[in-house]
Short mmCIF file of C-alpha atoms and ligand atoms in Angstrom, two decimals:
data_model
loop_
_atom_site.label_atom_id
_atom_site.label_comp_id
_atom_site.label_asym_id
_atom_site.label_seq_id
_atom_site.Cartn_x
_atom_site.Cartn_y
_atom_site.Cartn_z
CA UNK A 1 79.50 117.43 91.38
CA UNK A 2 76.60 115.70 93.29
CA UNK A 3 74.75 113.61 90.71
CA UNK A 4 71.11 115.00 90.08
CA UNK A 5 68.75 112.19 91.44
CA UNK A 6 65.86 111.85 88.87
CA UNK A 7 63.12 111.15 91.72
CA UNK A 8 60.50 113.46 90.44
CA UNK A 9 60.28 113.28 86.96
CA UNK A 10 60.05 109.37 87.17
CA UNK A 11 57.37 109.81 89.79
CA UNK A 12 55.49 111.61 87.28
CA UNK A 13 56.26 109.21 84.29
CA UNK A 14 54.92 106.40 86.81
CA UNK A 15 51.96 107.98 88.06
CA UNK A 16 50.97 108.27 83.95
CA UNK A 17 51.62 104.55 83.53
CA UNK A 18 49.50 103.92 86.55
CA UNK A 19 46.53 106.46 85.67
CA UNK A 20 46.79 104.99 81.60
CA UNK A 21 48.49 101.49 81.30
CA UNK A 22 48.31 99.64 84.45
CA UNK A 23 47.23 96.27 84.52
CA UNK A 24 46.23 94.69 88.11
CA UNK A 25 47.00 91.11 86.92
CA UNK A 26 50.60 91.83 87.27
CA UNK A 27 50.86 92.83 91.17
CA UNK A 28 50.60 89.81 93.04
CA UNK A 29 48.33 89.58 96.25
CA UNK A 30 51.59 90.11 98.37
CA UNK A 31 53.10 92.97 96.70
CA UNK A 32 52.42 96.39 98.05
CA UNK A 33 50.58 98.01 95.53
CA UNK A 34 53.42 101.27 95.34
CA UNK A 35 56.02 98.77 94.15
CA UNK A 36 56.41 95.95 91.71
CA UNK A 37 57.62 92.31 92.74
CA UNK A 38 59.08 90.20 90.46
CA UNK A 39 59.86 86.96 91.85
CA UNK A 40 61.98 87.83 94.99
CA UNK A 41 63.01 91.58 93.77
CA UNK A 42 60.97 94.08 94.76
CA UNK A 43 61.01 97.51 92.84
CA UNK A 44 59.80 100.47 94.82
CA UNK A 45 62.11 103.00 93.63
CA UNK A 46 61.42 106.00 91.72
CA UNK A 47 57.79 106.98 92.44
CA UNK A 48 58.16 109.38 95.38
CA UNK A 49 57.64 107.49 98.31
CA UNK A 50 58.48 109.07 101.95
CA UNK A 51 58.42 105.88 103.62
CA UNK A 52 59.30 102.33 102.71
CA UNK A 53 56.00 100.26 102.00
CA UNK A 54 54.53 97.82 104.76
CA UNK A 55 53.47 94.38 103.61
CA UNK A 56 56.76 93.80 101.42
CA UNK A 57 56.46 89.61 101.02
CA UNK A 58 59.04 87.92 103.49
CA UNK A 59 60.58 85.94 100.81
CA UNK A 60 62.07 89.22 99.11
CA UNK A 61 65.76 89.16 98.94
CA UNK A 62 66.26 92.46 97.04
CA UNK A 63 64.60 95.78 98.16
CA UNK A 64 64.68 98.35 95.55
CA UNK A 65 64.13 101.95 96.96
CA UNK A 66 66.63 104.19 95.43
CA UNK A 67 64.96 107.53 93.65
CA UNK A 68 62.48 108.15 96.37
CA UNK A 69 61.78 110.98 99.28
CA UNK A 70 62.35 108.51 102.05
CA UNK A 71 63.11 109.70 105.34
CA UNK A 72 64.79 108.29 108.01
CA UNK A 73 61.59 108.28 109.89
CA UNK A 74 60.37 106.38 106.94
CA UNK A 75 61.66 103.02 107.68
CA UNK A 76 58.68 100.48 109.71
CA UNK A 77 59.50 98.26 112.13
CA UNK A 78 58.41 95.40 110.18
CA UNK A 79 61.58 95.36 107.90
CA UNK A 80 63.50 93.58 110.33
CA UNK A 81 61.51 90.75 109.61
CA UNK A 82 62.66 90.46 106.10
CA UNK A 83 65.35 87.58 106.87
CA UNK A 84 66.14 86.57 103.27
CA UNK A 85 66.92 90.18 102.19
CA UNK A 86 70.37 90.24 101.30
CA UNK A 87 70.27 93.88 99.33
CA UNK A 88 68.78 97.43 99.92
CA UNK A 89 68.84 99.82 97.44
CA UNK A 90 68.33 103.50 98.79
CA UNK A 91 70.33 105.54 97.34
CA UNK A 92 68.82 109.39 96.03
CA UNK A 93 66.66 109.20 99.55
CA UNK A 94 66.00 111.60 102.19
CA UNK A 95 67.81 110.27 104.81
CA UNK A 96 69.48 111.64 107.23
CA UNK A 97 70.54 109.09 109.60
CA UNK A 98 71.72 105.39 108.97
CA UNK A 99 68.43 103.41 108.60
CA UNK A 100 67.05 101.18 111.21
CA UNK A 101 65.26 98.43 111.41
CA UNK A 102 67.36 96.76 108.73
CA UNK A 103 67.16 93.43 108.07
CA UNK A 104 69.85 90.71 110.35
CA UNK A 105 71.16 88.85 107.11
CA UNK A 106 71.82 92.33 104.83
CA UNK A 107 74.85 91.75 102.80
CA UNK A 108 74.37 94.95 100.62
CA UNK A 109 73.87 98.48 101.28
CA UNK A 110 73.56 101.05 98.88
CA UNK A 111 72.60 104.56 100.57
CA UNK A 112 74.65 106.87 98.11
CA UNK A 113 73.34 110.82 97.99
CA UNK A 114 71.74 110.82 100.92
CA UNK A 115 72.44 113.18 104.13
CA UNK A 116 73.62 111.12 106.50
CA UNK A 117 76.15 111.76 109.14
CA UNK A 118 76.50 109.65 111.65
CA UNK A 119 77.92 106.23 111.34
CA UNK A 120 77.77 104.53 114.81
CA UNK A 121 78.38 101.10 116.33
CA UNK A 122 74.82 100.11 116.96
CA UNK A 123 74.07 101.18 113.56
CA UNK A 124 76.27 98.42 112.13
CA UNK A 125 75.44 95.82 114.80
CA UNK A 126 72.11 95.81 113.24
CA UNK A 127 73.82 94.00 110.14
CA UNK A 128 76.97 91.71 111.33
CA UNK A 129 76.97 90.05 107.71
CA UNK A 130 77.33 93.10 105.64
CA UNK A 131 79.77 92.84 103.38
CA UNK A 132 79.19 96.28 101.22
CA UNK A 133 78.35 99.27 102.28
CA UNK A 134 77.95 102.51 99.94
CA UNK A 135 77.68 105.72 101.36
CA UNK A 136 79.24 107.90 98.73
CA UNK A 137 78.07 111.67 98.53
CA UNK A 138 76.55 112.20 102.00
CA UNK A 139 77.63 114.13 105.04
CA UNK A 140 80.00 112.10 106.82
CA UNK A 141 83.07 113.21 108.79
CA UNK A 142 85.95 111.56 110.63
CA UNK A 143 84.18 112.67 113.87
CA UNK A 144 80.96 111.71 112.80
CA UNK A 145 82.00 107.84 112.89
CA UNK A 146 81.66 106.39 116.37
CA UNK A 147 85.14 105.18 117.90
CA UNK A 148 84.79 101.51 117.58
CA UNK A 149 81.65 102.17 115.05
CA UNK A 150 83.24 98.88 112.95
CA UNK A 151 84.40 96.29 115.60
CA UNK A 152 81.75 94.18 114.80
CA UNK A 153 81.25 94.34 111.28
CA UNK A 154 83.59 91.13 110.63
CA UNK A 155 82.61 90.52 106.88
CA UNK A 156 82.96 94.14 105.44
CA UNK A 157 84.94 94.03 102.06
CA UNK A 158 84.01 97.34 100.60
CA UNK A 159 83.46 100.53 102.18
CA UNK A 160 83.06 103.44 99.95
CA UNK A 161 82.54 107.17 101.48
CA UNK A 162 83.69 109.44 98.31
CA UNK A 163 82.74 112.63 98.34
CA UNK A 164 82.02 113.02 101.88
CA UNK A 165 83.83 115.01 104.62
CA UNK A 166 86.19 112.95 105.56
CA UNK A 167 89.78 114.68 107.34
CA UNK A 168 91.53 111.53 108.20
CA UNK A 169 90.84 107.77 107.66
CA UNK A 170 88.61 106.21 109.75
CA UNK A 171 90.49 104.15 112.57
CA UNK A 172 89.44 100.77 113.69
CA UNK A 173 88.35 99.25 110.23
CA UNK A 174 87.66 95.64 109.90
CA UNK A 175 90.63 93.10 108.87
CA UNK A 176 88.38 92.14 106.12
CA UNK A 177 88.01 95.44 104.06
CA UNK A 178 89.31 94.78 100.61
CA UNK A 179 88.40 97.93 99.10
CA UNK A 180 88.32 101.41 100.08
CA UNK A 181 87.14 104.67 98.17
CA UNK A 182 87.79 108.09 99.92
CA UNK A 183 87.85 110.12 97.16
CA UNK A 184 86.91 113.83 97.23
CA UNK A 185 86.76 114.27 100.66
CA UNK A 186 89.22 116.64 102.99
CA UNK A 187 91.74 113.66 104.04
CA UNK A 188 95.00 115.76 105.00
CA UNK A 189 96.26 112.69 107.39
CA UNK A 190 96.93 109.53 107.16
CA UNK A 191 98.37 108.00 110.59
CA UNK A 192 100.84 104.97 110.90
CA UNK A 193 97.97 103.33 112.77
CA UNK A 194 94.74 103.41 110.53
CA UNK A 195 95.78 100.91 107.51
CA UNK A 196 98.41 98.80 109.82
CA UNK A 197 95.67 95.86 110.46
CA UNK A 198 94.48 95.81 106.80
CA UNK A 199 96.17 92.98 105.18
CA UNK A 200 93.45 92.20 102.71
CA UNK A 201 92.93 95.52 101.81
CA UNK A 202 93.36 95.78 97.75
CA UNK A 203 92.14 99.26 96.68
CA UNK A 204 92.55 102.13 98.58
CA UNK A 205 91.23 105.01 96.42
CA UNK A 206 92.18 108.74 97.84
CA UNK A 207 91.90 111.00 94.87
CA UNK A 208 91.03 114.73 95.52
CA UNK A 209 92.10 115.08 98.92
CA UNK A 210 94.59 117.33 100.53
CA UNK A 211 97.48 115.10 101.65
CA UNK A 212 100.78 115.61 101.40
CA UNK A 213 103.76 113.83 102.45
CA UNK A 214 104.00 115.47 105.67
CA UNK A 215 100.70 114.16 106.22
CA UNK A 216 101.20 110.38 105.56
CA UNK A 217 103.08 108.05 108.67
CA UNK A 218 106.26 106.97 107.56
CA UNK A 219 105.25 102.98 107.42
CA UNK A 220 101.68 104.05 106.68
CA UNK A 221 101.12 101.58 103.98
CA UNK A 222 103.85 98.59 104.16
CA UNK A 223 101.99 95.99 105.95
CA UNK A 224 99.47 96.24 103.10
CA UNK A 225 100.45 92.81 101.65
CA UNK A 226 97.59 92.71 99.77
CA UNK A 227 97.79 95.78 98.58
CA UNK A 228 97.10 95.69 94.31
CA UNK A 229 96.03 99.34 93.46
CA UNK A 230 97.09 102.95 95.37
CA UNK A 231 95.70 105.64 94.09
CA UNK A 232 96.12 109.19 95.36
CA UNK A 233 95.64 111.09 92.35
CA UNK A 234 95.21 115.37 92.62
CA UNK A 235 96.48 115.56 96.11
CA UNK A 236 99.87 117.72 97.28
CA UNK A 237 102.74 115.53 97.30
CA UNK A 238 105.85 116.38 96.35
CA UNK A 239 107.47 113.08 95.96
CA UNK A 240 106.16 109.26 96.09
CA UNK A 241 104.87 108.14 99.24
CA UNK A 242 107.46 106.29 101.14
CA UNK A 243 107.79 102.40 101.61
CA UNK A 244 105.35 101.43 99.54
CA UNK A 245 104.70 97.62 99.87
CA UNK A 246 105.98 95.62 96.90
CA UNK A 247 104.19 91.96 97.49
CA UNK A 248 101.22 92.66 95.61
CA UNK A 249 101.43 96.44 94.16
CA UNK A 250 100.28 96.16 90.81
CA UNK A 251 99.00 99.88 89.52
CA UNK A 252 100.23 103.10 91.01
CA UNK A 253 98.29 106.42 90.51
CA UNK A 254 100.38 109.41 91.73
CA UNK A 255 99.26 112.13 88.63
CA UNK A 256 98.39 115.59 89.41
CA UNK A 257 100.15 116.06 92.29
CA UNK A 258 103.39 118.51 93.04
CA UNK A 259 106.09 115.87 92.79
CA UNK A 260 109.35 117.23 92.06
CA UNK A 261 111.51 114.77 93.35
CA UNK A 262 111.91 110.81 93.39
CA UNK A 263 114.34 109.56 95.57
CA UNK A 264 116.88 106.86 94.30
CA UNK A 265 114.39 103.38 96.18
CA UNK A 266 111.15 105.30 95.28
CA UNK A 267 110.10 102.49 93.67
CA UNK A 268 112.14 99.37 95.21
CA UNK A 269 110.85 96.27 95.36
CA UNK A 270 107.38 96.94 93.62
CA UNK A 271 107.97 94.01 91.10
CA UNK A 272 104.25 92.81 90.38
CA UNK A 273 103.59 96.99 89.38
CA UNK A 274 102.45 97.07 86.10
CA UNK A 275 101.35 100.39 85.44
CA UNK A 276 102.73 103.68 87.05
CA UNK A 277 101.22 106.95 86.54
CA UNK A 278 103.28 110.34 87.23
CA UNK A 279 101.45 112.44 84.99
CA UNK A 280 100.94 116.52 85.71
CA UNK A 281 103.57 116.62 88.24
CA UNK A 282 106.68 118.70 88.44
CA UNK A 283 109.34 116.62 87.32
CA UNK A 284 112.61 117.47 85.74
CA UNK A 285 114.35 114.61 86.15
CA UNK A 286 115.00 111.19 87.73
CA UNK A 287 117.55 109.52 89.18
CA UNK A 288 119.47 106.58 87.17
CA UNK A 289 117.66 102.95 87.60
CA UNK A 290 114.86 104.35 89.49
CA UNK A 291 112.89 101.86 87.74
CA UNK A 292 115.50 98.91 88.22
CA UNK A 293 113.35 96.77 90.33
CA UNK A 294 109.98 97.00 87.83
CA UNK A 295 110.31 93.94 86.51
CA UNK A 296 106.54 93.61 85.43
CA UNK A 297 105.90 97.66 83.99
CA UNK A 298 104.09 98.09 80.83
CA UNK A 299 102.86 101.20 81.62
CA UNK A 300 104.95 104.14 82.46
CA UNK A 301 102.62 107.57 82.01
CA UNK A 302 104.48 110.51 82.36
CA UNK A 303 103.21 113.20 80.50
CA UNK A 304 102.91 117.00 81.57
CA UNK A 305 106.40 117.27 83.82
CA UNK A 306 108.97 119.76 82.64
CA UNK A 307 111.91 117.38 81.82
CA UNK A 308 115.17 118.95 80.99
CA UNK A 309 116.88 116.80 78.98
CA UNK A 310 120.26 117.46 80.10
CA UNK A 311 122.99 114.88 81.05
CA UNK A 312 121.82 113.46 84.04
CA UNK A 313 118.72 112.28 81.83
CA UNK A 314 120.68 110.66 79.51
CA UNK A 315 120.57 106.97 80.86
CA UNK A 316 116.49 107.99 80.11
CA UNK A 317 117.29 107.17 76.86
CA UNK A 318 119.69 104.41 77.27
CA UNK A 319 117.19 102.73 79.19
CA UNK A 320 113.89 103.31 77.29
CA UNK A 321 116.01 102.19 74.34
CA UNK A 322 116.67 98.98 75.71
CA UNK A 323 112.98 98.43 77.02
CA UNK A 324 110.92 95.09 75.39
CA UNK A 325 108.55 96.29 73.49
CA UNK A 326 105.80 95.64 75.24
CA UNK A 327 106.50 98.22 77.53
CA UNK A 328 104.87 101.44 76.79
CA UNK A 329 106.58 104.83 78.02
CA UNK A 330 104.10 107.79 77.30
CA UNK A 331 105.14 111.56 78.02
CA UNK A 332 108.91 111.83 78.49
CA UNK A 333 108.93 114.65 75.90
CA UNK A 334 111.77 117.42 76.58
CA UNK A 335 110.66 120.88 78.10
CA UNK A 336 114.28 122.36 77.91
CA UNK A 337 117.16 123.18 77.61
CA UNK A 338 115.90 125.17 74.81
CA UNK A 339 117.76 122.95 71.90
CA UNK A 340 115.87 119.80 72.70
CA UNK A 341 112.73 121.54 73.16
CA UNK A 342 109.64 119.41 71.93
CA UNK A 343 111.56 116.21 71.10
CA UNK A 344 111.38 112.60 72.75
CA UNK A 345 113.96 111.97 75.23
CA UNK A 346 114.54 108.79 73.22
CA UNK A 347 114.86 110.58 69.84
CA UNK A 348 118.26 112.55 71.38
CA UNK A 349 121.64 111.61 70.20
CA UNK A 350 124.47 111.25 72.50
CA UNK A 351 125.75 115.24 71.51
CA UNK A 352 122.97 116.58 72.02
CA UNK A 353 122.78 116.06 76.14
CA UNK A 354 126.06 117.84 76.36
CA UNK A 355 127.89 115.52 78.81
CA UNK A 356 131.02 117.12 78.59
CA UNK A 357 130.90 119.34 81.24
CA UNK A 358 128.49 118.51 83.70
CA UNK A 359 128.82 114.40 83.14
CA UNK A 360 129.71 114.43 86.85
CA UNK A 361 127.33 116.27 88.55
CA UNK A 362 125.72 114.35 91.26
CA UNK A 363 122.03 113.03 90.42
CA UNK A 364 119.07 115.15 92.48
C1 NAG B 1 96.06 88.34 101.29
O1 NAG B 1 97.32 87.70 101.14
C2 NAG B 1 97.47 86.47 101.81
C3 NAG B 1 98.89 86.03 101.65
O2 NAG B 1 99.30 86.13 100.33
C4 NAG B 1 96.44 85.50 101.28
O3 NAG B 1 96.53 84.28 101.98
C5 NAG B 1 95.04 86.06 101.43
O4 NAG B 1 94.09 85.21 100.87
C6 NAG B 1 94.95 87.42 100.77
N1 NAG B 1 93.66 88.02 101.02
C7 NAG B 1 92.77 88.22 100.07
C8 NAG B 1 91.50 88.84 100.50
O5 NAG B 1 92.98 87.94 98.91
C1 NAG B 2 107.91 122.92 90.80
O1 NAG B 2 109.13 122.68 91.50
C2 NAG B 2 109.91 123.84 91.69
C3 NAG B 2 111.18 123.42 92.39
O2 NAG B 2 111.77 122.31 91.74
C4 NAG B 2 109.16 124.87 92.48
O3 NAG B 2 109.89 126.03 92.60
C5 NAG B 2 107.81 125.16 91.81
O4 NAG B 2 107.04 126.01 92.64
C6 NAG B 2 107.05 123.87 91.58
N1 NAG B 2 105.83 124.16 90.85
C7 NAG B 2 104.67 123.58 91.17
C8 NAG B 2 103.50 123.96 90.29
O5 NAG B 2 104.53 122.81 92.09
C1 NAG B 3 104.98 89.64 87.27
O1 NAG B 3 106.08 88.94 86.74
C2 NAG B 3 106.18 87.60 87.16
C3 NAG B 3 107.43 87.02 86.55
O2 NAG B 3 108.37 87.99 86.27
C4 NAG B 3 104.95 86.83 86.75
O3 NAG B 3 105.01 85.53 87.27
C5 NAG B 3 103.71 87.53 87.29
O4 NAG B 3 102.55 86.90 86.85
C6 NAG B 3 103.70 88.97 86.86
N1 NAG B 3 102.59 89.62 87.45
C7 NAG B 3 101.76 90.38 86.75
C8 NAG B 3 100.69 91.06 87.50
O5 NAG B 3 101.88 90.54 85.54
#
């Protein structure tokens, strides 16, 4: 699924301009002649470089590099110098290991597709003011990252490692972090101790990994206060992830898992959620006023479970009939019994659940 970086054909297109259209009036004495400046932005990317120019202008604030061969080898001395650049661009690169020589007041990093593993403490002492770093699609792994690698890094907000190969989440993150993407990696674990500190955490994104509940602490999540959007989309659980924490939870992404079963305070207390997904799960049915405590839901997916219409779904209907309309319910669509087959749970009449008999079987 890695993206194809385009560094070679645009290194072709460029050298054409340069050989046919070039016009030396536009590069300014101070500009490296590889790159482009344009006021304080300097654009060096796509035209094949395997090092990082000398003689950028020390008033640059912006650095882009991104579409080139650039080693980690690549990267002069001299960069460090570079006090007003707030932004590196460097993604689609050659590197290998977390660049050096970066400059003190770097707010920005963007080093997506490259090959790097290591993430260690000195590394991010180098740049005490970052605030985003972006190292999706490279090689790291939970024991690749230092212990302590982020006790410094006081002003990180964003930290996004999809697509890496990542087994657990990374222990000893920042207070700060507001948003985290670990996507696509191998995360089977998540330990009572790794989010506990994170009270301004917002987005934690951990689609495609292999977690189940087994897997996630028991109070894993609830001091996330801050907490506004969970998703954990195409992982293994088989029910909702337990004390989820209501303060701020606005959107809740749990499709494509296994989920076959919501217990009765699944969702307790999540009063600012707004949209909840259980899509392509396993669900047959859910227990009365499950959603009780939803007071702000306007979107409730849940398309693609097999729900058997039978008594104990019958306050489904009571309830989605007395829903405001601006809630939208998408998906509760009856896989069996066999009668019902193919019609909307709210469509049913009251015969047609059959509460005679079984009207006092305990809920699952
Ligand atoms: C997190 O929540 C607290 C308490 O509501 C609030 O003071 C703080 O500003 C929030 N953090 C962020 C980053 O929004
Ligand atoms: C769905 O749940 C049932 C038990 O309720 C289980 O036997 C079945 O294997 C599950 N299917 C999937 C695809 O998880
Ligand atoms: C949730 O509902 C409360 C009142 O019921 C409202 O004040 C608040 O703004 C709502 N939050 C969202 C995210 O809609």
């Amino acid at each position: 699924m890695v993206r194809q970086c385009k560094a070679f054909i645009l290194f072709l297109v460029r050298i054409g301009l340069l050989l046919g259209l070039a016009n030396p009036l536009v590069t300014s004495a101070s500009c490296p002649s590889a790159c482009r400046c344009d006021g304080t932005f300097i654009y060096c990317n796509d035209r094949g470089l395997t090092s990082i120019p000398t003689g950028l202008p020390l008033d640059a604030t912006v650095l882009f590099l991104q579409n080139n061969r650039i080693k980690s080898s690549g990267i002069p001395a001299e960069l460090r110098r570079l006090s007003n650049v707030e932004k590196i661009y460097l993604y689609c690169n050659n590197l290998d290991e977390f660049p050096t020589n970066l400059p003190l007041g770097l707010k920005e990093l963007h080093l997506q597709e490259n090959n790097i593993r290591m993430i260690t403490h000195a590394s991010l002492a180098q740049i005490p003011y970052i605030e985003e770093l972006h190292l999706d699609d490279n090689s790291v792994s939970a024991v690749s990252i230092e212990e302590g690698a982020f006790r410094d890094s006081n002003h990180l907000r964003l930290l996004f490692l999809s697509r890496n190969h990542l087994s657990t989440i990374p222990s000893g993150l920042p207070m700060s972090i507001e948003e985290l993407r670990f996507d696509d990696n191998r995360i089977s674990s998540i330990s009572e101790q790794s989010l506990q500190d994170l009270i301004n955490l917002k987005r934690l994104i951990l689609d495609g990994n292999l977690l189940n509940n087994r897997g996630i602490g028991e109070m894993a999540f609830i001091n996330l206060i801050n907490l506004t959007e969970l998703s954990l989309v195409r992982n293994s659980l088989t029910s909702p992830p337990a004390n989820l924490p209501g303060t701020s939870l606005e959107k809740l992404q749990l499709q494509d898992n296994h989920i076959n079963r919501v217990p009765p305070g699944a969702f307790a207390f999540l009063r600012q959620l707004y949209r909840l997904d259980l899509s392509g799960n396993n669900l047959s049915s859910l227990p009365q006023g499950v959603f009780e405590d939803l007071d702000n839901l306007t979107q409730l997916l849940l398309r693609s479970n097999p729900w058997q219409c039978t008594c104990r779904m019958k306050w489904v209907r009571d309830w989605l009939r007395s829903l405001p309309s601006k809630v939208n319910v998408r998906g509760f669509m009856c896989q069996g019994p066999d009668k019902v087959k193919g019609m909307a749970i709210k469509d049913l009449t009251t015969d047609m659940f059959d509460c005679t008999d079984s009207e006092l079987l305990p809920d699952v």
